[in-house]
Each structure stands twice: as structure tokens, then as C-alpha cells.
XYZ file of C-alpha atoms in Angstrom:
153
model
C 24.531 -24.699 -1.949
C 23.762 -22.421 -4.831
C 21.967 -19.116 -4.440
C 19.041 -20.519 -6.412
C 18.716 -23.531 -4.066
C 18.825 -21.284 -1.009
C 16.169 -18.967 -2.454
C 14.002 -21.994 -3.224
C 14.428 -23.294 0.343
C 13.483 -19.951 1.921
C 10.549 -19.519 -0.459
C 9.249 -23.009 0.304
C 9.733 -22.328 4.016
C 7.472 -19.289 3.929
C 4.977 -21.121 1.716
C 4.979 -23.996 4.200
C 4.324 -21.708 7.157
C 1.465 -20.062 5.266
C 0.024 -23.467 4.383
C 0.297 -24.475 8.039
C -1.461 -21.312 9.179
C -4.328 -21.904 6.743
C -4.524 -25.574 7.781
C -4.802 -24.606 11.455
C -7.531 -22.135 10.492
C -9.611 -24.122 8.005
C -8.935 -27.727 9.045
C -8.172 -27.274 12.738
C -10.815 -24.620 13.325
C -8.441 -22.169 15.048
C -9.485 -18.683 13.989
C -6.516 -16.285 13.701
C -6.187 -13.145 15.767
C -5.173 -9.807 14.254
C -1.455 -10.379 14.920
C -1.661 -13.859 13.389
C -3.074 -12.334 10.220
C -0.339 -9.686 10.136
C 2.315 -12.403 10.362
C 1.000 -13.951 7.144
C 1.548 -10.928 4.908
C 5.362 -10.861 5.018
C 5.393 -14.598 4.282
C 3.207 -13.983 1.239
C 5.617 -11.231 0.171
C 8.584 -13.584 0.673
C 6.925 -16.217 -1.510
C 6.326 -13.662 -4.274
C 9.867 -12.314 -3.957
C 11.218 -15.847 -4.120
C 9.204 -16.695 -7.213
C 10.369 -13.546 -8.999
C 13.975 -14.203 -7.952
C 13.765 -17.791 -9.204
C 12.210 -16.743 -12.512
C 14.565 -13.841 -13.182
C 17.711 -15.210 -11.560
C 18.253 -11.867 -9.822
C 19.975 -12.788 -6.582
C 19.681 -9.230 -5.169
C 16.000 -9.858 -4.460
C 17.128 -12.187 -1.682
C 17.776 -9.094 0.468
C 14.076 -8.222 0.165
C 13.206 -11.799 1.094
C 15.363 -11.442 4.201
C 13.546 -8.226 5.133
C 10.163 -9.925 4.697
C 11.278 -12.835 6.898
C 12.588 -10.435 9.543
C 9.332 -8.459 9.414
C 7.212 -11.504 10.192
C 9.730 -12.594 12.856
C 9.383 -9.170 14.479
C 5.607 -9.391 14.497
C 5.905 -12.924 15.881
C 8.192 -11.771 18.697
C 5.778 -8.964 19.530
C 2.921 -11.491 19.505
C 4.812 -13.814 21.873
C 5.283 -10.870 24.230
C 1.546 -10.224 24.157
C 0.803 -13.915 24.781
C 3.206 -14.018 27.717
C 1.761 -10.736 29.062
C 5.190 -9.060 28.859
C 3.483 -6.076 27.228
C 0.034 -4.994 26.086
C -1.255 -5.999 22.696
C -3.443 -4.209 20.242
C -6.799 -2.950 21.443
C -8.383 -4.673 18.429
C -7.497 -8.155 19.669
C -7.148 -8.064 23.434
C -10.119 -6.045 24.617
C -12.972 -8.320 23.577
C -15.015 -5.188 22.950
C -18.342 -5.135 21.145
C -17.876 -1.459 20.356
C -19.240 -0.522 16.946
C -21.837 -3.303 16.883
C -25.387 -1.986 17.016
C -27.861 -3.184 19.636
C -30.105 -4.390 16.823
C -27.336 -6.605 15.430
C -26.547 -7.978 18.880
C -30.201 -8.955 19.385
C -30.752 -10.284 15.851
C -30.260 -14.101 15.863
C -29.758 -14.118 12.092
C -26.614 -11.971 12.468
C -23.305 -13.666 13.151
C -21.520 -11.539 15.736
C -18.331 -13.507 16.234
C -16.231 -13.052 19.315
C -12.940 -11.240 18.939
C -10.049 -13.692 18.754
C -7.703 -12.561 21.485
C -3.992 -12.124 20.762
C -3.047 -12.697 24.387
C -4.413 -16.247 24.536
C -2.323 -19.128 23.201
C -4.535 -21.269 20.977
C -1.947 -24.012 20.296
C 1.619 -24.773 21.294
C 4.288 -27.408 20.741
C 7.097 -28.000 23.234
C 5.836 -24.987 25.182
C 6.223 -22.672 22.176
C 3.170 -21.030 20.606
C 2.498 -20.725 16.892
C 3.720 -17.127 17.051
C 6.917 -18.319 18.722
C 7.511 -21.003 16.086
C 6.858 -18.431 13.381
C 9.461 -16.108 14.902
C 12.075 -18.868 15.266
C 11.597 -20.283 11.783
C 11.406 -16.838 10.193
C 14.768 -15.847 11.678
C 16.192 -19.050 10.183
C 14.614 -18.217 6.824
C 16.062 -14.704 7.008
C 19.492 -16.282 7.474
C 18.906 -18.467 4.409
C 17.874 -15.412 2.395
C 21.014 -13.547 3.471
C 23.196 -16.522 2.564
C 21.468 -16.634 -0.840
C 22.157 -12.930 -1.374
C 25.831 -13.357 -0.472
C 26.452 -16.581 -2.418
C 28.135 -16.087 -5.755
């Protein structure tokens, strides 16, 4: 495969995972936790990197794409560890705290005080693997595709 084809595949992979995440959120009604949101940013960066690489033909950008894919894989692995209770997660998404919300807002029925989406609860899984786990697995594969693109002449 050519470098251009590999970059296109990795770019479409990240775009597909982002589209899936938004579909789960807006069609499936599964609100993302803080770690879920963080996993989206490197995919967005990978898509932008891929588009620039495809437009300019500069194959060296594939190394940045690989770093973006590895970044989201790392966050995904951390998130899986939080879900499996191997380690503690962020206080912002595992505590369920109402800290910082005024008593008036809590008592006002016109105010929407949404519950914190917990990072340590698995909202959906396939074959026993959570969304964070699938993100980590697929992102490592995409990183490999990016590296192959960078090394292909």
C-alpha cells in the first residue's frame, strides 16, 4: 500500500471512531464521561493531521498522526483501568460530587443539574470490552498504520 492510502485509512479510522462516539452520545443517549471526552481530542487531531498530510503530500506528518493515535490509546487504557477498578480515576468523574453547585440551584426546578457521568461505570460493551477498551485497541492499530505510512517510500 502507498503512504497516501495508509494515511487515508488511519484518518478515516479516527473519523469513524469520532462518528461512533457522537452517535452513541446523540442517537444512543449515552452521555460521555470526562475521560471519554478526552479520548476524542487526539482523534480530532489525527483527522486534521491526516487531512493536511493528504493535501500536502508530506508523509512526515504521519509521525504526528501516530502520536495522536497513541495518545488516545493511552487515555483509553487509563480509562479501562478506572472502569475495572485497577486504579482510581479523576475526581471530576468518579466522585459524583455536587460541590460548586449552590443550594438555590439545587432547589430550583427550572435549573438542569445533571448528574456527573462516572468514568468507573461501563455504559456499553461488546464482547466484554468497553468503548474505552475498543478505542484503545483500535487506536493502537491506527498508530501502527500511521507508522507504516511514515516509513513507506
